[in-house]
PDB file of C-alpha atoms in Angstrom:
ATOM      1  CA  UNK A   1     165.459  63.462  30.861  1.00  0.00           C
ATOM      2  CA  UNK A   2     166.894  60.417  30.169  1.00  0.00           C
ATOM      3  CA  UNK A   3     165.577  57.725  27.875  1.00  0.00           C
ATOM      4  CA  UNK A   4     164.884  54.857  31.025  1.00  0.00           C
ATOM      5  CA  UNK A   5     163.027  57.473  32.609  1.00  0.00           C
ATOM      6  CA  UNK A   6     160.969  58.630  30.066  1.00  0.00           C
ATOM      7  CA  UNK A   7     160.234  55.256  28.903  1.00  0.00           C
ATOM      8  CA  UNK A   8     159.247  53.840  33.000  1.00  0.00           C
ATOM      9  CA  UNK A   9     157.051  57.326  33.269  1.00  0.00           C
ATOM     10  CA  UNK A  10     155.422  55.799  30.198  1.00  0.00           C
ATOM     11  CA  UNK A  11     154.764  52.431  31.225  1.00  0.00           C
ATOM     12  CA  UNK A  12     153.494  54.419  34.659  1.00  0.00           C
ATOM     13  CA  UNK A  13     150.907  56.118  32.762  1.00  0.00           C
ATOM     14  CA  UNK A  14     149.284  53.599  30.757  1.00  0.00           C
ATOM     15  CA  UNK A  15     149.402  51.143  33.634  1.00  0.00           C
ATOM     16  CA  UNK A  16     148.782  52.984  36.561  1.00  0.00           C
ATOM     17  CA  UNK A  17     146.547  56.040  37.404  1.00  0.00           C
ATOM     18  CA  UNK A  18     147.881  58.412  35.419  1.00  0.00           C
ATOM     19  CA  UNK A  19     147.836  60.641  38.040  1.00  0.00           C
ATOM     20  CA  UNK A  20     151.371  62.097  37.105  1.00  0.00           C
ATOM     21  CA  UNK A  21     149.677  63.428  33.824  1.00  0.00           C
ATOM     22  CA  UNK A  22     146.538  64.711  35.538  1.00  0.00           C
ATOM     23  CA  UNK A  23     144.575  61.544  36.015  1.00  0.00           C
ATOM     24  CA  UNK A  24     143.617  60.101  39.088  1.00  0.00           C
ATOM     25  CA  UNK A  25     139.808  60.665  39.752  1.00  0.00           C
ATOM     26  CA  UNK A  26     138.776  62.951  37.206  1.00  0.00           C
ATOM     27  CA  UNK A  27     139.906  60.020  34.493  1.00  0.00           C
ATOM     28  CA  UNK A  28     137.586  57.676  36.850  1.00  0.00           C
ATOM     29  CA  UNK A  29     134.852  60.448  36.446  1.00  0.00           C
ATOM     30  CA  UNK A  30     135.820  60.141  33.039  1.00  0.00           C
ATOM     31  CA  UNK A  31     135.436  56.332  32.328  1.00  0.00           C
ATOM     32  CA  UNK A  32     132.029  56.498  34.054  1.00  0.00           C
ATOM     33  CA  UNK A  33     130.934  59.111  32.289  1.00  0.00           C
ATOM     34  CA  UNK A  34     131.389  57.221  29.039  1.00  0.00           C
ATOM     35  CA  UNK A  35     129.740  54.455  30.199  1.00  0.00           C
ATOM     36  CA  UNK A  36     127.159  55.874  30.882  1.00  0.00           C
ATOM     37  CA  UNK A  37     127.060  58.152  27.684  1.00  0.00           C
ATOM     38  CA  UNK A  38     127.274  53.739  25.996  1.00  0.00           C
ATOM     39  CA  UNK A  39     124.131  53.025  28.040  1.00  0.00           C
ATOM     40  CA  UNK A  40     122.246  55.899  27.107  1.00  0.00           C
ATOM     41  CA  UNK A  41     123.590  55.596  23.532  1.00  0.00           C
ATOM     42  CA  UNK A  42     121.996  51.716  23.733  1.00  0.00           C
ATOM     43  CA  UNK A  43     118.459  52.833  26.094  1.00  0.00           C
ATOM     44  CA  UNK A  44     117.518  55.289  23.001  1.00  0.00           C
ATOM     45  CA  UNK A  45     118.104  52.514  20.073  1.00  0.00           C
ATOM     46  CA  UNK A  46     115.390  50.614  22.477  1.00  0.00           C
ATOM     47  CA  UNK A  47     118.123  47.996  24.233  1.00  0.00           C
ATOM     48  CA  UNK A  48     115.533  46.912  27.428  1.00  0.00           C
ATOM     49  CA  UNK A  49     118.057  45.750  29.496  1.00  0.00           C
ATOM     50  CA  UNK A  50     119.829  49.385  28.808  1.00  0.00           C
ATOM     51  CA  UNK A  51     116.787  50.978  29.086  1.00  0.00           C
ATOM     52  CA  UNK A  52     116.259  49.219  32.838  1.00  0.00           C
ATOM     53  CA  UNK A  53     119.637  50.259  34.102  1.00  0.00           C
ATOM     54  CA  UNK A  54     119.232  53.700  33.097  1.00  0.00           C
ATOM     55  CA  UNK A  55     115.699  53.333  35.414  1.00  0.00           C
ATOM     56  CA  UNK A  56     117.429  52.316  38.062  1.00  0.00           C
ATOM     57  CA  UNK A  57     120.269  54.715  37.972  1.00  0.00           C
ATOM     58  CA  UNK A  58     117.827  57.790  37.918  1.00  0.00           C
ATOM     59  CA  UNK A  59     115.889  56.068  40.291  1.00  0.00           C
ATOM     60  CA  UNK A  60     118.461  54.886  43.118  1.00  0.00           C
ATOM     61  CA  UNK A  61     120.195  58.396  42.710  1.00  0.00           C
ATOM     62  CA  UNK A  62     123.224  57.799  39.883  1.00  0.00           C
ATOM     63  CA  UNK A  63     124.426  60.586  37.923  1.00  0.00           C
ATOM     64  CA  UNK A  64     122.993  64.131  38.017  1.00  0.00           C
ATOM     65  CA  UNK A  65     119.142  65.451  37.417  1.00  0.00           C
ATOM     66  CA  UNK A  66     117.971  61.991  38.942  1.00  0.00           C
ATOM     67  CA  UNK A  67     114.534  62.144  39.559  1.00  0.00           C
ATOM     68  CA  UNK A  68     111.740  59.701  40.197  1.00  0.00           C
ATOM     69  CA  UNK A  69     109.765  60.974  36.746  1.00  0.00           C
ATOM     70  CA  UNK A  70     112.717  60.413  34.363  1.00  0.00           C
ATOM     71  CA  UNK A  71     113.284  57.058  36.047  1.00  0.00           C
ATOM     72  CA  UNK A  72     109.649  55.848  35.639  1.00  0.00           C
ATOM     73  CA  UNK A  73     109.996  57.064  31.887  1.00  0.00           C
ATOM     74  CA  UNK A  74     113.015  54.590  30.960  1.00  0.00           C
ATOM     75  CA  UNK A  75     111.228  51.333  33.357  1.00  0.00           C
ATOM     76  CA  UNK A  76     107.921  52.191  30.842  1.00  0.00           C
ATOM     77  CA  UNK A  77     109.978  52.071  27.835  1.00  0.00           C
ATOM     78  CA  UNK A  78     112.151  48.458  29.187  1.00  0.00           C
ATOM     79  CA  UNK A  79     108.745  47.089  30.733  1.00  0.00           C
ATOM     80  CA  UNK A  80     106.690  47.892  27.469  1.00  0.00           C
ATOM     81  CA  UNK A  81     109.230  45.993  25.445  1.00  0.00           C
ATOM     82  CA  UNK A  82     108.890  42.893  28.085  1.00  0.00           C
ATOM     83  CA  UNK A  83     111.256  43.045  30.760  1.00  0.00           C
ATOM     84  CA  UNK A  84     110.449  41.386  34.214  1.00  0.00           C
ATOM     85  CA  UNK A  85     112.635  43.885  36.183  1.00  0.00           C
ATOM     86  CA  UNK A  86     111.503  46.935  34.603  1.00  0.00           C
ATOM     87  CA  UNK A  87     107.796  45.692  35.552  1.00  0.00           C
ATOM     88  CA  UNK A  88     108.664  45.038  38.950  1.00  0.00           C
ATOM     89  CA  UNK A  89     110.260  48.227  39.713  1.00  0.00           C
ATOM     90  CA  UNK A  90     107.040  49.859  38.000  1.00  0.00           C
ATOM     91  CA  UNK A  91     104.990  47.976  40.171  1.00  0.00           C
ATOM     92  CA  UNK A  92     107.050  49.138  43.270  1.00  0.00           C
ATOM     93  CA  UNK A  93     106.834  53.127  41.940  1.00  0.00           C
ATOM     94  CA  UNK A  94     103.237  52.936  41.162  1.00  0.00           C
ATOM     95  CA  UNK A  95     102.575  50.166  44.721  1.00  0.00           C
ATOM     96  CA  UNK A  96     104.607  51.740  47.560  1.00  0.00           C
ATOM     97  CA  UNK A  97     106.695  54.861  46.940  1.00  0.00           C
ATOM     98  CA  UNK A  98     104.749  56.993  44.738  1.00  0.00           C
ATOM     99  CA  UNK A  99     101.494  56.548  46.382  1.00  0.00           C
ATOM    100  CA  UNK A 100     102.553  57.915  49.269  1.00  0.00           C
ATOM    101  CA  UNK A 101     103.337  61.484  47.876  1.00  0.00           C
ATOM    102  CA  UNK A 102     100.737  61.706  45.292  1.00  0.00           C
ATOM    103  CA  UNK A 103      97.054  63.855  45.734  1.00  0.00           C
ATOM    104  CA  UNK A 104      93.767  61.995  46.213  1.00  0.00           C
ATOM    105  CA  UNK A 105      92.851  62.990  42.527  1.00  0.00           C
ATOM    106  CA  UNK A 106      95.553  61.227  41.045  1.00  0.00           C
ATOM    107  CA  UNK A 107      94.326  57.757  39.252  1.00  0.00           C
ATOM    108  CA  UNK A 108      94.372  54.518  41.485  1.00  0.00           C
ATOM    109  CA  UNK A 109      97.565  53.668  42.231  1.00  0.00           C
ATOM    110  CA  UNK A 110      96.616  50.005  43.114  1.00  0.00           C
ATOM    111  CA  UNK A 111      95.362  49.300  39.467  1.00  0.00           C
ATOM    112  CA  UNK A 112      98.849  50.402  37.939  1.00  0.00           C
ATOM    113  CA  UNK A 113     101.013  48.860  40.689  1.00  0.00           C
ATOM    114  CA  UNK A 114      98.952  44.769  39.961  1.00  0.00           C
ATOM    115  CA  UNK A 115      99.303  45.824  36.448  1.00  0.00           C
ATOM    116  CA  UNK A 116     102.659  45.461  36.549  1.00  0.00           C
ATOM    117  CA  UNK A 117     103.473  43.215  39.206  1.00  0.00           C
ATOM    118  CA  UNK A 118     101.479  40.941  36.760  1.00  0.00           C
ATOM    119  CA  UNK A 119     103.083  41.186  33.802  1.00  0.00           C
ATOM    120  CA  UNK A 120     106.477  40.451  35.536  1.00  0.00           C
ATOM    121  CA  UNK A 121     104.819  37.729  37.547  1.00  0.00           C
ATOM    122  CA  UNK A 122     104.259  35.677  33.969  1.00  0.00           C
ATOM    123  CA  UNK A 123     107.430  35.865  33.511  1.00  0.00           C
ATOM    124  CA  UNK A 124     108.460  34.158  36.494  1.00  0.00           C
ATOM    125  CA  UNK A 125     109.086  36.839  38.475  1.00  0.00           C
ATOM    126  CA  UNK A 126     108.714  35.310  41.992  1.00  0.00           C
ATOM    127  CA  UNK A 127     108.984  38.772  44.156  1.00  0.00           C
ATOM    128  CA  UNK A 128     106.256  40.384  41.760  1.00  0.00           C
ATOM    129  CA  UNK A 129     104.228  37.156  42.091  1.00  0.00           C
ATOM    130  CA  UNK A 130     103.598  37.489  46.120  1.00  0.00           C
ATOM    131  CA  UNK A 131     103.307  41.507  45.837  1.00  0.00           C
ATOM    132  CA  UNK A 132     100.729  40.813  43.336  1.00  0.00           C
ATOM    133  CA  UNK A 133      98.647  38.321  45.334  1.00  0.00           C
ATOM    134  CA  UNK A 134      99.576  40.911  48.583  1.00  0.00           C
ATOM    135  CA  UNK A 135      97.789  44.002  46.790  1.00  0.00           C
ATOM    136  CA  UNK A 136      94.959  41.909  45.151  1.00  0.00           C
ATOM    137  CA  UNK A 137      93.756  41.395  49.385  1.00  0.00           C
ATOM    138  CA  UNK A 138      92.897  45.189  49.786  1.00  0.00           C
ATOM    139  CA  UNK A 139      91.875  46.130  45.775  1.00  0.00           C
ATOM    140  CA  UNK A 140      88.191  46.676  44.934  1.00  0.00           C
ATOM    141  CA  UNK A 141      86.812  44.668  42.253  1.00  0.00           C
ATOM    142  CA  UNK A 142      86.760  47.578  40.015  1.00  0.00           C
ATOM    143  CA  UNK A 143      90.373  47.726  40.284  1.00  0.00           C
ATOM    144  CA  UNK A 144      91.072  44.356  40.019  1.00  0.00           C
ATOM    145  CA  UNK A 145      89.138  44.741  36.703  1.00  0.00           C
ATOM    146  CA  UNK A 146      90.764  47.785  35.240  1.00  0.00           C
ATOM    147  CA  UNK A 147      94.310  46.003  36.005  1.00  0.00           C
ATOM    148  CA  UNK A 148      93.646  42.699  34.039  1.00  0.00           C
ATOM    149  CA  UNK A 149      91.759  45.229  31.394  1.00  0.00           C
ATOM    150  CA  UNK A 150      95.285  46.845  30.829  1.00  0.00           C
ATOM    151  CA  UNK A 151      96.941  43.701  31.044  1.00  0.00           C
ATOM    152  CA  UNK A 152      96.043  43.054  27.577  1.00  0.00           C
ATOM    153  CA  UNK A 153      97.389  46.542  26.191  1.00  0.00           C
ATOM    154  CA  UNK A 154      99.539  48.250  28.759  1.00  0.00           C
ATOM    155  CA  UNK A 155      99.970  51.153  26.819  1.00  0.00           C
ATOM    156  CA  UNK A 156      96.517  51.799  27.292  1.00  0.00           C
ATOM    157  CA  UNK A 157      98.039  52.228  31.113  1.00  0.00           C
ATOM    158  CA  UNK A 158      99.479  55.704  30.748  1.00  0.00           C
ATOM    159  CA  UNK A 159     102.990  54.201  30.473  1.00  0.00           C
TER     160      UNK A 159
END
């Protein structure tokens, strides 16, 4: 093969798809999979904002074993160390999807759901601000109280 060749072949791999050398889509597969091995890598040394996206990938259906549980688990660990969007999405687990599935003798969904609609609402969270004040219409005052109870400690929560 001739030097010129070799050398544009070259250039073709490293700036194209590499799909003359086996690239193409499984390299794509490949540079998402790293990334994603990066923002678990960054969720587990307790980066919030990591620890969010991973949330929201398991949650929204990105990557395989996606389920609602392990999704909940990483927006605890971003909303526990204080971020609004992990909150929020708690808020909407605990508020309108998982209610809907769960069994009468589960705890009160409500409580959980104002919880954390709350604690993203101080922090300026305008969407968790009016689903807050939209909930607090049909809660009992019982759960009203056990919400701002856990607001203090949200551990205390089952998070």
């Amino acid at each position: 093969m001739p030097a010129r060749t070799l050398i544009l072949l070259l250039i073709g791999a490293l700036l194209g798809g590499c799909s003359y050398f086996g690239g193409g889509k499984s390299a794509q597969f490949d540079v998402e999979q790293l990334k994603r091995a990066d923002l678990r890598q960054r969720a587990e040394q307790g980066d919030s904002e990591a620890q969010y996206q991973l949330g929201l990938a398991y949650c929204c259906g990105y990557g395989p074993g996606h389920t609602e549980t392990v999704a909940r688990g990483w927006f605890c660990k971003a909303a526990l160390n204080g971020h609004a969007g992990a909150q929020f999405q708690l808020g909407q687990l605990y508020g309108f999807r998982a209610a809907k599935n769960r069994p009468m003798s589960m705890p009160a969904y409500p409580d959980y759901a104002h919880l954390w609609y709350s604690l993203a609402a101080a922090q300026g969270h305008r969407l968790a601000l009016a689903y807050r004040d939209a909930l607090e219409r049909d809660m009992t005052a019982q759960q009203l109280s056990r919400s701002q109870d856990w607001s203090s400690h949200p551990r205390d929560a089952g998070c």
